[in-house]
Coordinates of C-alpha atoms in Angstrom, one line a residue:
Chain A
M3 CA 130.7 2.1 291.3
H4 CA 132.4 1.0 294.5
V5 CA 132.8 -1.9 296.9
R6 CA 131.3 -0.9 300.2
R7 CA 131.9 -4.0 302.1
L8 CA 133.9 -7.1 301.4
Q9 CA 133.5 -10.4 303.3
L10 CA 135.7 -13.4 302.6
T11 CA 135.5 -17.0 303.9
D12 CA 138.3 -19.4 303.2
F13 CA 139.7 -17.3 300.3
R14 CA 143.4 -17.8 300.0
S15 CA 145.0 -17.0 303.3
W16 CA 141.9 -15.5 304.8
S17 CA 139.7 -17.9 306.8
Q18 CA 137.3 -15.0 307.7
V19 CA 137.6 -11.3 307.1
D20 CA 135.1 -8.4 306.9
V21 CA 136.2 -5.0 305.6
T22 CA 134.3 -1.8 305.0
F23 CA 135.8 0.4 302.3
P24 CA 135.1 4.1 301.8
E25 CA 134.6 5.7 298.4
G26 CA 137.7 7.1 296.8
P27 CA 141.2 5.8 297.6
S28 CA 141.9 3.1 300.1
V29 CA 145.5 2.1 300.8
L30 CA 146.2 -1.3 302.2
V31 CA 149.5 -1.4 304.0
G32 CA 151.2 -4.5 305.3
P33 CA 154.3 -6.7 305.2
N34 CA 154.7 -9.1 302.3
G35 CA 152.9 -12.4 302.6
H36 CA 150.2 -11.1 305.0
G37 CA 147.3 -11.1 302.4
K38 CA 147.0 -7.6 301.0
T39 CA 147.0 -8.9 297.4
N40 CA 144.6 -11.7 298.3
L41 CA 142.0 -9.1 299.4
V42 CA 142.1 -7.1 296.2
E43 CA 142.4 -10.3 294.1
S44 CA 139.0 -11.4 295.4
V45 CA 137.5 -8.1 294.2
G46 CA 139.0 -8.7 290.8
Y47 CA 137.7 -12.2 290.7
L48 CA 134.2 -11.1 291.6
A49 CA 134.3 -8.6 288.7
T50 CA 135.9 -10.8 286.0
G51 CA 135.4 -14.4 287.0
A52 CA 139.2 -14.9 286.9
S53 CA 142.2 -14.2 289.0
H54 CA 144.9 -11.9 287.8
R55 CA 147.5 -14.2 289.3
V56 CA 146.5 -17.8 288.6
A57 CA 144.6 -19.7 285.8
G58 CA 142.9 -22.3 287.9
D59 CA 140.6 -21.9 290.9
A60 CA 142.2 -24.4 293.3
P61 CA 144.8 -22.0 294.7
L62 CA 142.0 -19.5 295.6
V63 CA 140.6 -21.8 298.3
R64 CA 142.3 -21.8 301.6
H65 CA 144.3 -24.9 302.2
G66 CA 142.2 -27.5 303.9
A67 CA 138.8 -25.9 303.0
E68 CA 136.5 -27.1 300.2
S69 CA 135.2 -23.9 298.9
A70 CA 135.7 -20.2 299.2
V71 CA 133.1 -17.4 299.5
I72 CA 133.4 -13.8 298.3
R73 CA 130.6 -11.5 299.5
A74 CA 130.4 -7.9 298.5
A75 CA 128.1 -5.0 298.9
I76 CA 128.4 -2.8 295.9
G77 CA 127.3 0.8 295.8
H78 CA 126.1 1.9 292.4
E79 CA 124.1 5.1 291.6
G80 CA 122.7 5.3 295.1
R81 CA 121.6 1.7 295.2
E82 CA 123.2 -1.2 296.9
L83 CA 123.9 -4.5 295.1
R84 CA 124.8 -7.6 297.0
A85 CA 127.0 -10.1 295.1
D86 CA 127.9 -13.5 296.6
L87 CA 130.1 -16.0 294.9
T88 CA 131.1 -19.5 296.1
I89 CA 134.2 -20.9 294.4
Q90 CA 134.2 -24.6 294.3
P91 CA 137.3 -26.0 292.4
G92 CA 136.3 -29.0 290.2
K93 CA 132.6 -28.0 290.3
S94 CA 130.8 -25.0 288.9
N95 CA 130.8 -21.9 291.0
R96 CA 127.6 -20.6 292.5
A97 CA 126.5 -17.0 292.4
R98 CA 123.8 -15.0 294.0
L99 CA 122.8 -11.4 293.3
N100 CA 120.7 -9.6 295.9
R101 CA 120.2 -13.0 297.6
S102 CA 118.6 -14.7 294.6
P103 CA 120.6 -17.5 293.0
L104 CA 121.7 -16.9 289.4
P105 CA 121.4 -19.8 286.9
R106 CA 125.0 -19.6 286.0
A107 CA 127.9 -18.1 288.0
R108 CA 129.1 -16.3 284.9
D109 CA 126.0 -14.2 284.9
L110 CA 127.6 -12.4 287.8
I111 CA 130.5 -11.2 285.7
G112 CA 130.2 -7.6 284.9
V113 CA 127.8 -6.7 287.7
L114 CA 130.8 -5.3 289.5
K115 CA 133.2 -3.6 287.1
A116 CA 136.9 -3.5 288.1
V117 CA 140.2 -2.9 286.4
V118 CA 143.2 -4.5 288.0
F119 CA 146.7 -3.4 287.5
A120 CA 149.4 -5.7 289.1
P121 CA 153.1 -6.4 288.7
E122 CA 152.2 -9.4 286.4
D123 CA 150.9 -6.8 283.8
L124 CA 154.5 -6.0 282.9
S125 CA 154.1 -9.1 280.6
L126 CA 151.6 -7.1 278.6
V127 CA 154.6 -5.2 277.2
R128 CA 157.3 -7.8 277.5
G129 CA 155.5 -11.1 277.2
E130 CA 154.0 -13.2 274.5
P131 CA 151.2 -12.1 272.1
E132 CA 148.7 -14.3 273.9
Q133 CA 148.7 -12.0 276.9
R134 CA 147.9 -9.0 274.7
R135 CA 145.2 -10.9 272.9
R136 CA 143.7 -11.8 276.3
M137 CA 143.7 -8.2 277.4
L138 CA 141.9 -7.1 274.3
D139 CA 139.3 -9.9 274.5
E140 CA 138.6 -9.3 278.2
L141 CA 138.0 -5.6 277.6
L142 CA 135.9 -6.5 274.6
I143 CA 133.7 -8.7 276.7
A144 CA 133.5 -6.2 279.4
R145 CA 132.2 -3.7 276.9
H146 CA 130.0 -6.1 274.8
P147 CA 129.2 -9.3 276.6
R148 CA 128.1 -10.8 273.3
F149 CA 131.7 -11.4 272.5
A150 CA 132.0 -14.0 275.2
G151 CA 129.9 -16.2 272.9
V152 CA 131.7 -15.1 269.7
R153 CA 135.1 -16.0 271.2
A154 CA 133.9 -19.3 272.5
D155 CA 132.5 -20.2 269.1
Y156 CA 135.6 -19.1 267.3
E157 CA 137.9 -21.1 269.6
R158 CA 135.7 -24.2 269.1
V159 CA 136.0 -23.9 265.3
V160 CA 139.8 -23.6 265.5
R161 CA 139.9 -26.7 267.7
Q162 CA 137.7 -28.7 265.3
R163 CA 139.7 -27.5 262.3
N164 CA 143.1 -28.2 264.0
T165 CA 141.9 -31.7 264.8
L166 CA 140.9 -32.3 261.2
L167 CA 144.2 -31.0 259.9
R168 CA 146.2 -33.1 262.4
T169 CA 144.3 -36.3 261.6
A170 CA 144.9 -35.8 257.9
Y171 CA 148.5 -35.0 258.6
L172 CA 149.0 -38.1 260.7
A173 CA 147.2 -40.3 258.1
R174 CA 149.4 -39.0 255.4
K175 CA 152.5 -39.7 257.4
T176 CA 151.4 -43.3 258.0
G177 CA 150.1 -43.7 254.5
G178 CA 146.5 -44.2 255.5
R179 CA 143.4 -42.4 254.2
G180 CA 144.5 -38.8 254.3
N181 CA 142.7 -36.5 252.0
T182 CA 139.3 -38.3 252.3
D183 CA 138.5 -36.2 255.4
L184 CA 139.9 -33.0 254.1
H185 CA 137.0 -32.2 251.9
T186 CA 135.1 -30.9 254.9
L187 CA 137.9 -28.4 255.5
D188 CA 136.1 -25.9 253.2
I189 CA 133.2 -25.9 255.7
W190 CA 135.5 -25.2 258.6
D191 CA 137.2 -22.5 256.6
R192 CA 134.0 -20.8 256.0
H193 CA 133.0 -20.8 259.7
L194 CA 136.5 -19.8 260.8
A195 CA 136.3 -16.8 258.5
Q196 CA 132.8 -15.8 259.8
H197 CA 133.5 -16.1 263.5
G198 CA 137.0 -14.9 263.1
A199 CA 135.8 -11.8 261.3
D200 CA 133.3 -11.1 264.0
L201 CA 136.0 -11.3 266.7
L202 CA 138.5 -9.3 264.6
A203 CA 136.0 -6.6 263.9
G204 CA 135.3 -6.3 267.6
R205 CA 139.0 -6.1 268.5
L206 CA 139.7 -3.5 265.8
A207 CA 136.8 -1.3 266.8
L208 CA 137.9 -1.6 270.5
L209 CA 141.4 -0.6 269.6
E210 CA 140.3 2.4 267.8
S211 CA 138.3 3.6 270.9
L212 CA 141.0 2.6 273.4
S213 CA 144.0 4.2 271.7
P214 CA 143.4 7.8 272.6
Y215 CA 142.8 6.9 276.3
V216 CA 146.1 4.9 276.4
V217 CA 147.9 7.9 274.9
K218 CA 146.4 10.2 277.5
A219 CA 147.2 7.9 280.4
Y220 CA 150.8 7.3 279.2
D221 CA 151.3 11.0 278.8
A222 CA 150.0 11.6 282.3
V223 CA 152.2 8.9 283.9
S224 CA 155.4 9.8 282.0
A225 CA 154.9 13.5 281.7
G226 CA 155.1 13.7 277.9
R227 CA 158.2 11.6 277.3
G228 CA 157.5 9.4 274.3
R229 CA 154.2 8.6 272.7
P230 CA 152.6 5.1 272.7
Q231 CA 151.2 3.7 269.5
M232 CA 149.2 0.5 269.2
T233 CA 148.9 -1.4 265.9
Y234 CA 146.9 -4.6 265.4
Q235 CA 149.2 -7.1 263.7
A236 CA 147.9 -10.0 261.7
A237 CA 150.7 -11.9 259.9
W238 CA 148.2 -13.4 257.5
A239 CA 147.0 -10.0 256.3
D240 CA 150.2 -9.4 254.3
A241 CA 150.8 -6.0 255.9
E242 CA 147.6 -4.6 254.3
P243 CA 145.7 -2.5 256.8
L244 CA 142.5 -4.0 258.3
S245 CA 139.3 -2.1 258.7
P246 CA 136.6 -3.2 261.2
D247 CA 134.1 -4.1 258.5
R248 CA 132.8 -7.7 259.1
D249 CA 132.0 -8.6 255.5
L250 CA 135.3 -7.3 254.3
L251 CA 137.2 -9.2 257.0
T252 CA 135.3 -12.4 256.3
A253 CA 136.4 -12.2 252.6
R254 CA 140.0 -11.4 253.6
L255 CA 140.2 -14.3 256.1
A256 CA 138.7 -16.7 253.5
A257 CA 141.2 -15.6 250.9
A258 CA 144.1 -15.9 253.4
L259 CA 142.9 -19.4 254.4
A260 CA 142.8 -20.5 250.8
A261 CA 146.3 -19.1 250.2
A262 CA 147.6 -20.9 253.3
R263 CA 145.9 -24.2 252.6
A264 CA 149.1 -26.0 251.5
R265 CA 151.2 -24.8 254.4
E266 CA 148.4 -25.6 256.9
T267 CA 148.0 -29.2 255.6
E268 CA 151.8 -29.5 255.7
R269 CA 152.0 -28.4 259.3
G270 CA 148.7 -29.9 260.5
T271 CA 147.5 -26.7 262.3
T272 CA 145.6 -23.5 261.6
L273 CA 148.0 -20.7 260.8
V274 CA 145.5 -18.0 259.8
G275 CA 143.1 -16.1 262.1
P276 CA 142.8 -13.8 265.1
H277 CA 144.1 -16.6 267.4
R278 CA 147.6 -15.9 266.0
D279 CA 147.4 -12.1 265.9
D280 CA 149.3 -9.7 268.1
L281 CA 149.1 -6.1 269.3
L282 CA 152.3 -4.3 268.4
L283 CA 153.1 -1.7 271.1
R284 CA 155.4 1.0 270.0
L285 CA 156.9 3.9 271.9
G286 CA 157.8 6.6 269.5
D287 CA 159.2 4.7 266.5
L288 CA 160.5 1.7 268.3
P289 CA 158.7 -1.4 269.5
A290 CA 158.3 -1.3 273.3
K291 CA 159.2 -5.0 273.6
G292 CA 163.0 -5.1 273.6
Y293 CA 163.6 -1.4 273.4
A294 CA 161.7 0.3 276.2
S295 CA 163.4 0.7 279.6
H296 CA 162.0 -1.0 282.6
G297 CA 160.3 2.2 283.8
E298 CA 158.9 2.8 280.3
S299 CA 157.6 -0.7 280.0
W300 CA 156.0 -0.4 283.4
S301 CA 154.4 2.9 282.5
Y302 CA 153.1 1.5 279.2
A303 CA 151.5 -1.5 280.9
L304 CA 149.9 0.9 283.5
A305 CA 148.7 3.1 280.7
L306 CA 147.0 0.2 279.0
R307 CA 145.0 -0.6 282.2
L308 CA 144.3 3.0 283.1
G309 CA 143.2 3.6 279.5
A310 CA 140.8 0.7 279.7
A311 CA 139.4 2.0 283.0
E312 CA 138.9 5.5 281.4
L313 CA 137.2 3.9 278.3
L314 CA 134.8 2.0 280.5
R315 CA 134.1 5.2 282.5
A316 CA 133.5 7.3 279.4
E317 CA 131.1 4.7 277.9
A318 CA 129.2 3.3 280.8
V319 CA 130.2 2.8 284.4
S320 CA 133.3 4.0 286.3
P321 CA 135.0 0.8 287.4
V322 CA 136.7 0.1 290.7
L323 CA 140.4 0.6 290.1
I324 CA 142.8 -1.8 291.8
L325 CA 146.5 -1.0 291.9
D326 CA 148.3 -4.0 293.3
D327 CA 151.9 -3.3 294.5
V328 CA 152.4 -0.6 291.9
F329 CA 153.8 2.4 293.6
A330 CA 157.0 0.7 294.8
E331 CA 158.0 0.3 291.1
L332 CA 157.7 3.9 290.2
D333 CA 160.0 6.9 290.8
T334 CA 158.7 9.8 292.9
D335 CA 157.6 11.9 289.9
R336 CA 155.5 9.1 288.4
R337 CA 154.0 8.2 291.8
E338 CA 152.8 11.8 292.2
R339 CA 151.3 11.9 288.7
L340 CA 149.6 8.5 289.0
A341 CA 148.1 9.6 292.4
A342 CA 146.9 12.8 290.8
M343 CA 145.3 10.8 288.0
V344 CA 143.4 8.3 290.0
T345 CA 142.3 10.2 293.1
H346 CA 139.1 11.3 291.2
A347 CA 138.0 7.7 290.5
P348 CA 135.0 6.6 292.5
Q349 CA 137.1 3.9 294.2
V350 CA 140.8 3.0 294.1
L351 CA 142.2 0.1 296.1
V352 CA 145.9 0.3 296.5
T353 CA 148.2 -2.2 298.1
C354 CA 151.8 -1.5 299.3
A355 CA 154.3 -2.9 301.7
V356 CA 155.7 0.5 302.7
A357 CA 153.2 3.3 303.4
E358 CA 155.7 6.0 302.4
D359 CA 155.7 4.7 298.8
V360 CA 152.1 6.1 298.3
P361 CA 152.1 9.8 297.8
A362 CA 150.4 11.9 300.5
A363 CA 147.9 13.1 297.8
M364 CA 146.2 9.8 298.0
T365 CA 144.2 10.7 301.0
G366 CA 141.3 8.4 302.0
G367 CA 141.0 5.2 304.0
R368 CA 144.2 3.6 305.2
F369 CA 144.2 0.0 306.4
D370 CA 146.9 -2.0 308.2
I371 CA 147.0 -5.6 307.3
C372 CA 149.0 -7.9 309.6
D373 CA 148.7 -11.5 310.9
G374 CA 145.3 -12.1 309.3
E375 CA 143.7 -9.0 310.6
V376 CA 142.6 -5.8 308.9
N377 CA 142.5 -2.6 310.9
R378 CA 141.4 0.7 309.6
V379 CA 143.9 3.4 310.7
V380 CA 142.6 6.5 309.1
Chain B
M9 CA 132.5 -52.7 297.6
Y10 CA 129.6 -55.0 296.9
E11 CA 130.0 -58.6 295.8
G12 CA 128.8 -60.7 292.9
A13 CA 125.6 -59.8 291.2
L14 CA 125.0 -56.6 293.1
A15 CA 128.4 -55.2 292.1
D16 CA 127.7 -56.2 288.5
L17 CA 124.4 -54.3 288.5
V18 CA 126.0 -51.2 290.0
D19 CA 128.8 -51.3 287.4
E20 CA 126.4 -51.7 284.5
L21 CA 124.1 -48.9 285.7
G22 CA 127.1 -46.7 286.2
R23 CA 128.0 -47.0 282.6
L24 CA 124.6 -45.5 281.5
P25 CA 124.7 -41.8 280.4
G26 CA 123.9 -39.3 283.2
I27 CA 124.2 -41.9 286.0
G28 CA 127.1 -41.6 288.4
P29 CA 128.3 -44.1 291.0
K30 CA 125.9 -42.8 293.7
S31 CA 122.8 -42.9 291.5
A32 CA 123.9 -46.4 290.2
Q33 CA 124.0 -47.6 293.8
R34 CA 120.6 -46.1 294.7
I35 CA 119.0 -47.6 291.6
A36 CA 120.6 -51.0 292.3
F37 CA 119.2 -51.0 295.9
H38 CA 115.8 -49.9 294.6
V39 CA 115.8 -52.9 292.2
L40 CA 116.8 -55.2 295.0
G41 CA 114.0 -54.0 297.2
S42 CA 111.3 -54.1 294.4
D43 CA 108.8 -56.9 293.7
K44 CA 110.0 -59.7 291.5
A45 CA 107.2 -58.9 289.0
D46 CA 108.3 -55.3 288.6
V47 CA 111.9 -56.4 288.0
D48 CA 110.8 -59.0 285.5
R49 CA 108.8 -56.4 283.6
L50 CA 111.9 -54.1 283.5
A51 CA 114.1 -57.0 282.3
D52 CA 111.5 -57.9 279.7
V53 CA 111.3 -54.4 278.2
L54 CA 115.0 -54.1 278.2
R55 CA 115.3 -57.3 276.2
T56 CA 112.4 -56.5 273.8
V57 CA 113.6 -53.0 273.1
K58 CA 116.8 -54.4 271.7
E59 CA 115.1 -57.2 269.8
Q60 CA 112.2 -55.3 268.3
V61 CA 113.2 -51.8 267.8
R62 CA 115.2 -51.1 264.7
F63 CA 116.0 -48.1 262.6
C64 CA 113.8 -47.1 259.7
T65 CA 115.4 -48.0 256.4
V66 CA 114.3 -44.7 254.9
C67 CA 114.9 -42.0 257.5
G68 CA 116.9 -43.6 260.3
N69 CA 114.2 -42.9 262.9
V70 CA 113.5 -45.6 265.5
A71 CA 110.9 -48.1 264.2
T72 CA 109.3 -51.4 265.0
E73 CA 108.8 -52.3 261.4
E74 CA 111.0 -51.9 258.3
Q75 CA 109.8 -48.3 258.0
C76 CA 108.9 -45.9 260.9
R77 CA 105.4 -44.6 261.6
I78 CA 106.1 -41.3 259.9
C79 CA 107.5 -42.7 256.7
R80 CA 104.5 -45.0 256.4
D81 CA 102.0 -42.3 257.0
P82 CA 100.2 -41.7 253.7
R83 CA 98.9 -38.3 254.9
R84 CA 102.4 -37.0 254.9
G85 CA 104.3 -36.0 251.7
D86 CA 107.9 -36.1 250.6
E87 CA 107.9 -32.4 249.4
L88 CA 109.4 -31.3 252.7
I89 CA 112.2 -33.2 254.5
C90 CA 113.4 -32.0 257.9
V91 CA 117.0 -33.1 258.7
V92 CA 117.8 -33.7 262.3
E93 CA 120.8 -35.1 264.3
E94 CA 119.1 -37.7 266.5
P95 CA 115.7 -39.5 266.6
K96 CA 114.9 -37.6 269.8
D97 CA 115.0 -34.4 267.8
I98 CA 112.1 -35.8 265.7
I99 CA 110.0 -36.1 268.9
A100 CA 110.8 -32.4 269.7
V101 CA 109.7 -31.2 266.2
E102 CA 106.6 -33.5 266.3
R103 CA 105.4 -32.0 269.5
T104 CA 105.0 -28.7 267.7
G105 CA 102.4 -30.3 265.4
E106 CA 103.5 -27.7 262.7
F107 CA 105.5 -30.0 260.4
R108 CA 103.7 -32.4 258.2
G109 CA 106.6 -33.5 256.0
R110 CA 109.1 -36.3 256.6
Y111 CA 112.4 -36.5 258.4
H112 CA 115.9 -37.7 257.9
V113 CA 118.1 -38.6 260.9
L114 CA 121.8 -38.1 260.4
G115 CA 123.0 -39.9 263.5
G116 CA 125.1 -37.0 264.8
A117 CA 126.9 -34.0 263.4
I118 CA 130.3 -33.4 261.8
N119 CA 132.7 -33.3 264.7
P120 CA 136.4 -33.9 264.0
L121 CA 137.2 -33.8 267.8
D122 CA 135.1 -36.9 268.2
G123 CA 136.3 -38.4 264.9
V124 CA 133.0 -37.9 263.1
G125 CA 133.1 -37.0 259.5
P126 CA 130.4 -36.8 256.8
D127 CA 131.0 -40.4 255.9
D128 CA 130.0 -41.5 259.4
L129 CA 126.6 -39.8 259.0
R130 CA 123.6 -40.8 257.0
I131 CA 124.3 -38.2 254.3
R132 CA 124.6 -40.6 251.4
E133 CA 121.2 -42.0 252.2
L134 CA 119.8 -38.5 252.2
M135 CA 121.2 -37.7 248.8
M136 CA 119.7 -40.9 247.4
R137 CA 116.3 -39.9 248.8
L138 CA 116.6 -36.4 247.3
Q139 CA 117.5 -37.8 243.9
A140 CA 114.2 -39.6 243.8
G141 CA 112.8 -36.2 242.9
A142 CA 109.7 -35.8 245.1
T143 CA 111.4 -33.3 247.5
K144 CA 111.1 -29.6 247.0
E145 CA 112.6 -28.2 250.2
V146 CA 115.1 -29.5 252.8
I147 CA 114.8 -27.9 256.2
I148 CA 118.0 -28.3 258.2
A149 CA 117.3 -28.6 261.9
T150 CA 120.7 -29.6 263.3
D151 CA 121.7 -28.1 266.7
P152 CA 122.6 -24.4 266.8
N153 CA 126.2 -25.0 268.0
T154 CA 129.5 -25.1 266.1
E155 CA 129.2 -28.7 264.9
G156 CA 125.5 -28.4 264.0
E157 CA 126.2 -25.2 262.0
A158 CA 129.1 -26.8 260.2
T159 CA 126.9 -29.8 259.3
A160 CA 124.2 -27.4 258.0
T161 CA 126.8 -25.6 255.8
Y162 CA 128.0 -28.9 254.5
L163 CA 124.5 -30.1 253.6
A164 CA 123.7 -26.8 252.0
L165 CA 126.7 -27.1 249.8
M166 CA 125.8 -30.7 248.8
I167 CA 122.1 -30.1 248.2
G168 CA 122.3 -26.6 246.6
P169 CA 123.5 -27.8 243.2
M170 CA 120.5 -30.2 243.0
G171 CA 118.3 -27.1 242.6
L172 CA 116.3 -27.7 245.8
A173 CA 115.4 -25.1 248.4
V174 CA 117.5 -25.4 251.5
S175 CA 116.5 -23.7 254.7
R176 CA 117.8 -23.5 258.3
L177 CA 115.8 -23.1 261.4
A178 CA 116.0 -19.6 262.9
S179 CA 117.7 -19.1 266.2
G180 CA 116.7 -16.5 268.6
L181 CA 114.5 -15.7 271.6
P182 CA 112.4 -18.2 273.5
V183 CA 108.7 -17.5 273.2
G184 CA 106.8 -16.5 276.4
G185 CA 109.9 -15.4 278.2
D186 CA 111.1 -12.0 279.2
L187 CA 113.7 -10.2 277.0
E188 CA 115.6 -9.3 280.1
Y189 CA 116.3 -12.9 281.0
A190 CA 117.7 -13.9 277.6
D191 CA 121.4 -14.5 277.8
E192 CA 123.6 -12.1 275.8
V193 CA 124.6 -14.7 273.2
T194 CA 121.1 -15.6 272.3
L195 CA 119.9 -12.0 272.3
G196 CA 122.9 -11.1 270.1
R197 CA 122.0 -13.8 267.6
A198 CA 118.4 -12.6 267.7
F199 CA 119.5 -9.1 266.8
E200 CA 121.5 -10.4 263.9
G201 CA 118.6 -12.5 262.6
R202 CA 116.0 -9.7 263.1
R203 CA 113.4 -9.2 260.3
L204 CA 111.4 -6.3 259.0
I205 CA 107.7 -6.3 260.0
Q206 CA 105.5 -6.3 256.9

């Protein structure tokens, strides 16, 4: 799969731009602040419905404009798909596929498959558990779209349950009717266990398939120094290993909820479930967080994304690979190895400020980006 | 902004569900431009709907007498009771013409975020009806979302010990549509709820 042509209107710094990309590697070179990242960000947004840089949509629309438009012609197995997305902050986005409007903009997600690696991804290794959970869930949804619904249902149940616990907690503090409402807690426990087990089973199965690809990618980037290991961590599971069997997981979650009932009513929030889990990343025997060097952390984060791309490629469709400002962070050896690893991908979009940072092996298109213009040089 | 009566009308209309400021303004000017007879008729029905329509003392459906049309219908039996969230859900089930039992309207679903618990719903009334002993099966037709499912589970736990059959409407594919147009969540549910032929 590759993006043949990308047209942007009022997206970030671009009021109007139209670029034609070749298959294979394309390197976008330009000074900082001239819009390289904005270009590839739009491709990532089209693929996932979210930016890798900001949570809200408002910053994506050029200052002074009301909406932004991303248009792409996507080549896939000899066919051409046309995807159009209008971003309207505060309203729902509008999407069209091959010129016909889609009922919901999120139906466009997954039509274009892309994996983005950007400097922000260092937080996958060094940041909070939430970032690792999001990485797992996004990949889970890319593989099995059903999980978008599973996750939404689960989050809704957690919110309802938290509200119930908090109301009871506040009522108890002020001496009002506290426990009268808590008898519906059993119902929410049951639903939390069901939806939670569904999500958990998905994550565990995903991790099992993903791990070998991450090991391979890390090996390639670091030339065999250290071996990454990923373990799913659920504090509520009492260090007993979890297997991706939904019925078993439902029973274990239900048991853990029953055991935590007193603590949960005391604290007024849900302490058990996949929304509190983490993915423990180890390098050799040590946790990567806190122990790995900057270069190692960087390679680990890169290996997670490259592994995800390889998994998608092995199972279904080769995604467009986006490497945003990555080469500057790597030493010469790692650069060469990364280049060798990704040149075979159907399409790689690379951004960098200094052209020399990208190894010569990455031959393909080269674009100069300066003062709101894109010029193909090679 | 407008003055006096017109501003009041725009404000009142704007408080109705699904009507924003622009629509409120358009309706207000439509009313202003209409015949007096038409406006009187509208005002009359608004007043009478509040005066005459009440809620059925048995099932909670809208009614013009003490009991609703369905609860008074002697051709229907009490063996089957279909539990719904709102009176408008009854209309939906009635349109199918498949159900000849009676209904029970809960008046919502368990929803802690909106401060709605089981005591705020007409669950006690349902239990009293069931204790009368004429009912054999309760069909739970709450909405297929998080809150509707939680309510269904709650009811099943309450009714189960009484020895009655409790069933839940199936969720799955819309009839007459194409499989390819079904969204992934619905299709995923349909897979889970699949059944053997024969």
